[in-house]
């Protein structure tokens, strides 16, 4: 049974434990790592033994600027214990990867997330789909529990906030208010924002140029809203930085002629990680809920940004997506 909790309730769960495993989702982004780094450091500061990990546990180079990522350990090295497991930014149990042995041994599992598609799991669920980032929820939890938010914690949490809000393009007043509190706590933002949002290798520009020639526009797709598609085959992915590949979707979502963007990434041969993005008209009208499409394929996310992983050849995967997008 899963008990829903608010920030104060989540802080009460944290306060019950002296040993805590902090996990975020596979193929972590800055919100997954930033929120988990912030929580791990706050717990260590009050003497809690913390195991900070994800499956499998190698931090992508582009995210190593987030304070605390140097203390991430491989999942295989995390001991099973009877304390608490916290999952951050994980919309479903399978997004945590192969963590069953840890969940089974733990006395409590606290799930902290902001994906509306989250079906609810763990013993306690702190879920707020209105929150701009999971890092926002960690800040709420730390403030409710009276934890000290130092410069490093604030910087880690800011990493999640600035990326999940598309540099504050969405998230509105509440996201700016969270930023204000993190800045007041000493968050260092300039180098971090460059590292997370702008930095890439020179070599990537050539790959990017070649990939952009492959983007397809279907102006009449999705009931006349238009869609752009790009598939990145395994041989290209194998030679590129994961973070650079992930950044491709931002080029697609800017195309004026399309309200829906689909990026297919073949990280493993025959297995496509799909990123879906959607944009409404004025005031968000006519937004296609891509989280419903992702959920139909076993994934999830937010109405305007969602993802799933589908096995099969590219033609089949594309046909299934096309049918679901309508
Ligand atoms: P991405 O396209 O990978 O950046 O993901 C967009 C949003 O969908 C993020 O909030 C992800 O956490 C979420 N998401 C991506 N893949 C999945 C999945 N397989 N299951 C649930 N949520 C997902
Ligand atoms: Mn995430
Ligand atoms: Mn997030």
CSV table of C-alpha atoms and ligand atoms in Angstrom, one decimal:
chain,number,residue,atom,x,y,z
A,1,UNK,CA,0.0,0.0,0.0
A,2,UNK,CA,1.2,3.5,-0.9
A,3,UNK,CA,0.5,6.4,1.4
A,4,UNK,CA,0.4,9.9,-0.3
A,5,UNK,CA,2.4,12.5,1.7
A,6,UNK,CA,3.1,16.2,1.3
A,7,UNK,CA,6.5,17.9,1.9
A,8,UNK,CA,6.1,17.7,5.7
A,9,UNK,CA,5.0,14.1,5.6
A,10,UNK,CA,8.0,13.2,3.4
A,11,UNK,CA,10.3,15.0,5.8
A,12,UNK,CA,8.9,12.9,8.6
A,13,UNK,CA,9.7,9.7,6.7
A,14,UNK,CA,13.3,11.0,6.2
A,15,UNK,CA,13.7,11.8,9.9
A,16,UNK,CA,12.9,8.2,10.9
A,17,UNK,CA,16.1,6.7,9.2
A,18,UNK,CA,19.8,6.7,9.9
A,19,UNK,CA,20.7,4.8,6.6
A,20,UNK,CA,19.2,6.0,3.3
A,21,UNK,CA,19.7,4.9,-0.3
A,22,UNK,CA,19.0,7.8,-2.7
A,23,UNK,CA,18.2,6.7,-6.3
A,24,UNK,CA,17.2,8.5,-9.4
A,25,UNK,CA,16.2,7.3,-12.9
A,26,UNK,CA,18.2,5.4,-15.4
A,27,UNK,CA,20.0,7.5,-18.0
A,28,UNK,CA,19.7,10.4,-15.5
A,29,UNK,CA,19.2,14.1,-16.5
A,30,UNK,CA,20.1,17.1,-14.5
A,31,UNK,CA,16.9,17.0,-12.5
A,32,UNK,CA,17.4,13.3,-11.5
A,33,UNK,CA,21.0,13.9,-10.5
A,34,UNK,CA,20.6,17.4,-9.1
A,35,UNK,CA,17.7,16.5,-6.9
A,36,UNK,CA,19.4,13.4,-5.6
A,37,UNK,CA,22.7,15.2,-5.0
A,38,UNK,CA,20.9,17.9,-3.0
A,39,UNK,CA,19.0,15.3,-0.9
A,40,UNK,CA,22.1,13.1,-0.3
A,41,UNK,CA,24.2,16.1,0.9
A,42,UNK,CA,21.5,17.4,3.3
A,43,UNK,CA,21.1,13.9,4.8
A,44,UNK,CA,24.8,13.4,5.3
A,45,UNK,CA,25.1,16.8,7.0
A,46,UNK,CA,22.8,15.5,9.8
A,47,UNK,CA,24.9,12.3,10.2
A,48,UNK,CA,22.8,9.9,8.0
A,49,UNK,CA,24.7,7.2,6.2
A,50,UNK,CA,23.8,7.8,2.5
A,51,UNK,CA,24.3,5.5,-0.5
A,52,UNK,CA,23.7,7.7,-3.6
A,53,UNK,CA,23.3,5.8,-6.9
A,54,UNK,CA,21.4,5.0,-10.0
A,55,UNK,CA,21.4,2.1,-12.5
A,56,UNK,CA,24.2,1.4,-13.5
A,57,UNK,CA,25.9,4.4,-11.9
A,58,UNK,CA,28.3,6.1,-14.3
A,59,UNK,CA,27.7,9.8,-14.3
A,60,UNK,CA,27.6,11.3,-17.8
A,61,UNK,CA,30.5,13.7,-18.3
A,62,UNK,CA,28.2,16.6,-19.1
A,63,UNK,CA,26.5,16.3,-15.7
A,64,UNK,CA,29.7,16.1,-13.6
A,65,UNK,CA,29.5,19.9,-12.9
A,66,UNK,CA,26.6,19.2,-10.6
A,67,UNK,CA,28.0,19.3,-7.0
A,68,UNK,CA,27.8,15.9,-5.4
A,69,UNK,CA,28.0,13.7,-8.5
A,70,UNK,CA,31.5,12.7,-7.5
A,71,UNK,CA,29.9,10.7,-4.6
A,72,UNK,CA,27.6,8.6,-6.8
A,73,UNK,CA,28.5,4.9,-6.5
A,74,UNK,CA,27.5,2.0,-8.9
A,75,UNK,CA,24.2,0.4,-8.0
A,76,UNK,CA,25.9,-3.0,-7.7
A,77,UNK,CA,28.0,-1.6,-4.8
A,78,UNK,CA,25.0,-0.4,-2.8
A,79,UNK,CA,24.3,-2.7,0.2
A,80,UNK,CA,20.8,-3.9,0.8
A,81,UNK,CA,19.7,-2.6,4.2
A,82,UNK,CA,16.6,-2.3,6.3
A,83,UNK,CA,16.5,1.5,6.2
A,84,UNK,CA,15.0,3.8,3.7
A,85,UNK,CA,15.2,4.0,-0.1
A,86,UNK,CA,14.2,7.3,-1.8
A,87,UNK,CA,13.6,7.4,-5.5
A,88,UNK,CA,13.7,10.8,-7.2
A,89,UNK,CA,12.2,11.9,-10.6
A,90,UNK,CA,11.2,8.3,-11.4
A,91,UNK,CA,7.7,8.1,-13.0
A,92,UNK,CA,7.4,4.3,-12.5
A,93,UNK,CA,9.3,1.5,-10.8
A,94,UNK,CA,11.0,0.4,-14.0
A,95,UNK,CA,12.5,3.8,-14.4
A,96,UNK,CA,14.7,3.1,-11.3
A,97,UNK,CA,16.3,0.1,-13.1
A,98,UNK,CA,17.3,-3.1,-11.4
A,99,UNK,CA,16.7,-1.9,-7.8
A,100,UNK,CA,14.4,-4.8,-6.6
A,101,UNK,CA,16.9,-6.2,-4.1
A,102,UNK,CA,17.1,-2.8,-2.4
A,103,UNK,CA,13.4,-2.1,-2.4
A,104,UNK,CA,12.7,-5.6,-0.9
A,105,UNK,CA,15.1,-5.2,2.0
A,106,UNK,CA,14.2,-1.6,2.8
A,107,UNK,CA,11.6,-0.9,5.6
A,108,UNK,CA,10.2,2.1,3.7
A,109,UNK,CA,10.4,3.4,0.1
A,110,UNK,CA,9.7,7.1,-0.4
A,111,UNK,CA,8.9,8.1,-4.0
A,112,UNK,CA,9.4,11.8,-4.8
A,113,UNK,CA,8.3,12.8,-8.3
A,114,UNK,CA,6.5,15.4,-10.5
A,115,UNK,CA,5.3,13.3,-13.4
A,116,UNK,CA,1.5,13.2,-13.8
A,117,UNK,CA,1.8,9.7,-15.3
A,118,UNK,CA,3.2,8.3,-12.1
A,119,UNK,CA,0.8,5.4,-11.1
A,120,UNK,CA,2.1,5.5,-7.5
A,121,UNK,CA,4.5,3.1,-5.9
A,122,UNK,CA,6.7,2.8,-2.8
A,123,UNK,CA,5.4,2.9,0.8
A,124,UNK,CA,5.1,6.8,0.7
A,125,UNK,CA,4.5,9.0,-2.4
A,126,UNK,CA,5.3,12.7,-2.5
A,127,UNK,CA,3.9,13.5,-6.0
A,128,UNK,CA,3.2,16.9,-7.3
A,129,UNK,CA,2.6,17.2,-11.1
A,130,UNK,CA,2.3,21.0,-10.8
A,131,UNK,CA,6.0,21.2,-9.6
A,132,UNK,CA,8.4,22.3,-12.3
A,133,UNK,CA,11.1,19.8,-11.2
A,134,UNK,CA,11.8,17.1,-8.7
A,135,UNK,CA,14.5,19.4,-7.3
A,136,UNK,CA,11.6,21.8,-6.3
A,137,UNK,CA,10.1,19.0,-4.2
A,138,UNK,CA,13.4,18.3,-2.6
A,139,UNK,CA,13.7,21.9,-1.6
A,140,UNK,CA,10.2,21.9,-0.1
A,141,UNK,CA,11.0,18.7,1.8
A,142,UNK,CA,14.3,20.0,3.2
A,143,UNK,CA,12.7,23.3,4.2
A,144,UNK,CA,9.8,21.4,5.9
A,145,UNK,CA,12.3,19.2,7.8
A,146,UNK,CA,14.5,22.1,8.9
A,147,UNK,CA,17.6,20.9,7.0
A,148,UNK,CA,20.2,23.5,6.2
A,149,UNK,CA,20.4,24.3,2.4
A,150,UNK,CA,24.0,25.2,1.8
A,151,UNK,CA,25.6,26.6,-1.4
A,152,UNK,CA,26.3,23.1,-2.8
A,153,UNK,CA,22.8,21.8,-2.2
A,154,UNK,CA,21.2,25.0,-3.7
A,155,UNK,CA,23.4,24.6,-6.8
A,156,UNK,CA,22.5,21.0,-7.3
A,157,UNK,CA,18.8,21.7,-6.9
A,158,UNK,CA,19.1,24.7,-9.3
A,159,UNK,CA,20.6,22.3,-11.9
A,160,UNK,CA,17.3,20.4,-11.9
A,161,UNK,CA,15.2,23.5,-11.9
A,162,UNK,CA,16.9,25.4,-14.7
A,163,UNK,CA,16.9,22.4,-17.0
A,164,UNK,CA,13.4,21.0,-16.3
A,165,UNK,CA,11.9,24.5,-16.9
A,166,UNK,CA,13.8,25.0,-20.2
A,167,UNK,CA,15.7,27.9,-18.6
A,168,UNK,CA,12.4,29.2,-17.0
A,169,UNK,CA,10.5,29.2,-20.3
A,170,UNK,CA,7.8,27.3,-18.5
A,171,UNK,CA,7.0,26.7,-14.8
A,172,UNK,CA,5.7,30.3,-14.3
A,173,UNK,CA,5.8,32.2,-11.0
A,174,UNK,CA,6.3,29.2,-8.7
A,175,UNK,CA,9.5,28.2,-10.6
A,176,UNK,CA,10.9,31.7,-10.3
A,177,UNK,CA,10.1,31.6,-6.6
A,178,UNK,CA,12.0,28.4,-6.2
A,179,UNK,CA,14.9,29.9,-8.0
A,180,UNK,CA,14.8,33.0,-5.7
A,181,UNK,CA,15.0,30.7,-2.7
A,182,UNK,CA,17.9,28.7,-4.2
A,183,UNK,CA,19.8,31.9,-5.1
A,184,UNK,CA,19.3,33.3,-1.6
A,185,UNK,CA,20.8,30.0,-0.3
A,186,UNK,CA,23.9,30.7,-2.5
A,187,UNK,CA,23.3,28.7,-5.7
A,188,UNK,CA,26.1,29.2,-8.2
A,189,UNK,CA,24.4,29.4,-11.6
A,190,UNK,CA,26.6,30.8,-14.4
A,191,UNK,CA,29.2,28.1,-14.9
A,192,UNK,CA,26.6,25.5,-14.1
A,193,UNK,CA,24.2,26.8,-16.7
A,194,UNK,CA,26.9,26.9,-19.3
A,195,UNK,CA,28.0,23.4,-18.6
A,196,UNK,CA,24.4,22.0,-18.6
A,197,UNK,CA,22.8,24.1,-21.4
A,198,UNK,CA,25.4,25.3,-23.8
A,199,UNK,CA,28.6,23.2,-23.6
A,200,UNK,CA,29.5,20.5,-26.2
A,201,UNK,CA,32.5,19.4,-28.1
A,202,UNK,CA,33.6,20.9,-31.5
A,203,UNK,CA,33.3,17.5,-33.1
A,204,UNK,CA,29.6,17.4,-32.1
A,205,UNK,CA,28.9,20.4,-34.5
A,206,UNK,CA,29.8,18.2,-37.5
A,207,UNK,CA,27.6,15.3,-36.3
A,208,UNK,CA,24.8,17.8,-35.6
A,209,UNK,CA,25.0,19.3,-39.0
A,210,UNK,CA,24.7,15.9,-40.6
A,211,UNK,CA,21.8,14.8,-38.4
A,212,UNK,CA,19.8,17.9,-39.0
A,213,UNK,CA,19.8,17.1,-42.7
A,214,UNK,CA,17.8,14.0,-41.8
A,215,UNK,CA,15.0,15.7,-39.9
A,216,UNK,CA,11.6,15.1,-41.6
A,217,UNK,CA,8.7,17.5,-41.5
A,218,UNK,CA,5.1,16.2,-41.8
A,219,UNK,CA,3.1,19.4,-41.9
A,220,UNK,CA,-0.3,17.7,-42.1
A,221,UNK,CA,0.3,15.1,-39.4
A,222,UNK,CA,-1.4,15.0,-36.0
A,223,UNK,CA,-4.7,16.5,-37.2
A,224,UNK,CA,-3.0,19.3,-39.2
A,225,UNK,CA,-0.8,20.3,-36.2
A,226,UNK,CA,2.4,19.1,-37.9
A,227,UNK,CA,5.2,16.8,-36.7
A,228,UNK,CA,8.9,16.7,-37.0
A,229,UNK,CA,10.8,13.4,-36.8
A,230,UNK,CA,14.4,12.5,-36.4
A,231,UNK,CA,15.8,9.0,-35.8
A,232,UNK,CA,19.4,8.7,-34.6
A,233,UNK,CA,20.7,5.2,-35.5
A,234,UNK,CA,22.9,3.2,-33.1
A,235,UNK,CA,26.1,3.7,-35.2
A,236,UNK,CA,25.8,7.5,-34.7
A,237,UNK,CA,24.9,7.2,-31.0
A,238,UNK,CA,27.8,4.9,-30.3
A,239,UNK,CA,30.3,7.6,-31.4
A,240,UNK,CA,28.5,10.5,-29.7
A,241,UNK,CA,28.1,11.9,-26.2
A,242,UNK,CA,24.8,10.9,-24.7
A,243,UNK,CA,24.1,14.4,-23.5
A,244,UNK,CA,24.6,15.8,-27.0
A,245,UNK,CA,22.2,13.3,-28.4
A,246,UNK,CA,19.6,14.2,-25.7
A,247,UNK,CA,20.0,17.9,-26.6
A,248,UNK,CA,18.8,17.3,-30.2
A,249,UNK,CA,15.1,17.5,-29.2
A,250,UNK,CA,15.5,21.2,-28.5
A,251,UNK,CA,16.3,21.8,-32.2
A,252,UNK,CA,13.2,19.9,-33.2
A,253,UNK,CA,10.7,21.6,-30.8
A,254,UNK,CA,11.5,25.0,-32.3
A,255,UNK,CA,10.2,24.2,-35.8
A,256,UNK,CA,7.3,26.6,-36.4
A,257,UNK,CA,5.5,24.3,-38.8
A,258,UNK,CA,5.1,21.5,-36.2
A,259,UNK,CA,3.5,21.3,-32.8
A,260,UNK,CA,4.8,17.8,-32.1
A,261,UNK,CA,8.5,16.7,-32.2
A,262,UNK,CA,9.6,13.1,-32.1
A,263,UNK,CA,13.2,12.1,-31.5
A,264,UNK,CA,14.1,8.4,-31.7
A,265,UNK,CA,17.4,7.3,-30.2
A,266,UNK,CA,18.8,3.8,-30.8
A,267,UNK,CA,21.0,3.5,-27.7
A,268,UNK,CA,20.9,-0.2,-28.0
A,269,UNK,CA,20.6,-2.0,-31.3
A,270,UNK,CA,16.9,-2.5,-32.0
A,271,UNK,CA,15.8,-0.5,-29.0
A,272,UNK,CA,14.5,3.0,-29.4
A,273,UNK,CA,14.4,5.6,-26.6
A,274,UNK,CA,11.7,8.0,-27.8
A,275,UNK,CA,11.5,11.6,-26.7
A,276,UNK,CA,8.2,13.3,-27.4
A,277,UNK,CA,7.5,17.1,-27.2
A,278,UNK,CA,4.3,19.0,-27.8
A,279,UNK,CA,3.4,22.7,-28.0
A,280,UNK,CA,-0.1,24.2,-27.9
A,281,UNK,CA,-1.3,27.2,-29.7
A,282,UNK,CA,-2.0,30.5,-27.9
A,283,UNK,CA,-2.6,29.8,-24.2
A,284,UNK,CA,-1.7,26.2,-24.7
A,285,UNK,CA,-4.9,25.4,-26.6
A,286,UNK,CA,-4.8,22.3,-28.8
A,287,UNK,CA,-1.9,20.8,-26.9
A,288,UNK,CA,-1.5,17.1,-27.9
A,289,UNK,CA,-0.9,15.2,-24.6
A,290,UNK,CA,2.2,13.2,-25.5
A,291,UNK,CA,2.4,11.6,-22.1
A,292,UNK,CA,-0.7,9.6,-23.1
A,293,UNK,CA,1.1,8.4,-26.2
A,294,UNK,CA,4.2,7.5,-24.2
A,295,UNK,CA,2.0,5.8,-21.6
A,296,UNK,CA,0.4,3.7,-24.3
A,297,UNK,CA,3.9,2.4,-25.2
A,298,UNK,CA,4.8,1.7,-21.6
A,299,UNK,CA,6.5,5.1,-20.8
A,300,UNK,CA,5.2,8.3,-19.4
A,301,UNK,CA,6.0,11.9,-18.6
A,302,UNK,CA,4.3,15.3,-18.8
A,303,UNK,CA,1.6,16.5,-21.3
A,304,UNK,CA,4.2,18.5,-23.2
A,305,UNK,CA,7.3,16.3,-22.7
A,306,UNK,CA,7.3,12.6,-22.4
A,307,UNK,CA,9.2,9.5,-23.3
A,308,UNK,CA,9.2,5.7,-23.7
A,309,UNK,CA,11.4,2.9,-24.9
A,310,UNK,CA,10.2,0.7,-27.8
A,311,UNK,CA,11.8,-2.4,-29.3
A,312,UNK,CA,11.6,-3.1,-33.0
A,313,UNK,CA,12.7,-1.9,-36.4
A,314,UNK,CA,12.4,1.8,-37.1
A,315,UNK,CA,9.5,1.5,-39.6
A,316,UNK,CA,7.4,-0.4,-37.1
A,317,UNK,CA,8.2,1.9,-34.2
A,318,UNK,CA,7.4,5.0,-36.4
A,319,UNK,CA,4.1,3.4,-37.6
A,320,UNK,CA,3.0,2.8,-34.0
A,321,UNK,CA,3.8,6.3,-32.9
A,322,UNK,CA,2.1,7.8,-36.0
A,323,UNK,CA,-1.1,5.9,-35.2
A,324,UNK,CA,-1.1,6.9,-31.5
A,325,UNK,CA,-0.4,10.6,-32.4
A,326,UNK,CA,-3.5,10.5,-34.7
B,1,LIG,P1,13.0,12.8,-22.2
B,1,LIG,O1,12.4,12.9,-23.6
B,1,LIG,O2,13.8,11.5,-22.0
B,1,LIG,O3,13.7,14.0,-21.8
B,1,LIG,O4,11.8,12.6,-21.3
B,1,LIG,C1,10.8,13.6,-21.2
B,1,LIG,C2,10.0,13.4,-19.9
B,1,LIG,O5,9.3,12.1,-20.0
B,1,LIG,C3,10.8,13.4,-18.7
B,1,LIG,O6,10.1,14.1,-17.7
B,1,LIG,C4,11.1,12.0,-18.4
B,1,LIG,O7,11.3,11.8,-17.0
B,1,LIG,C5,9.8,11.3,-18.9
B,1,LIG,N1,10.1,10.0,-19.4
B,1,LIG,C6,11.0,9.6,-20.3
B,1,LIG,N2,11.0,8.3,-20.5
B,1,LIG,C7,10.1,7.8,-19.7
B,1,LIG,C8,9.6,6.5,-19.4
B,1,LIG,N3,10.1,5.4,-20.1
B,1,LIG,N4,8.7,6.3,-18.5
B,1,LIG,C9,8.2,7.4,-17.8
B,1,LIG,N5,8.5,8.7,-18.0
B,1,LIG,C10,9.5,8.9,-19.0
B,2,LIG,MN1,14.2,13.3,-15.4
B,3,LIG,MN1,12.1,16.1,-13.7
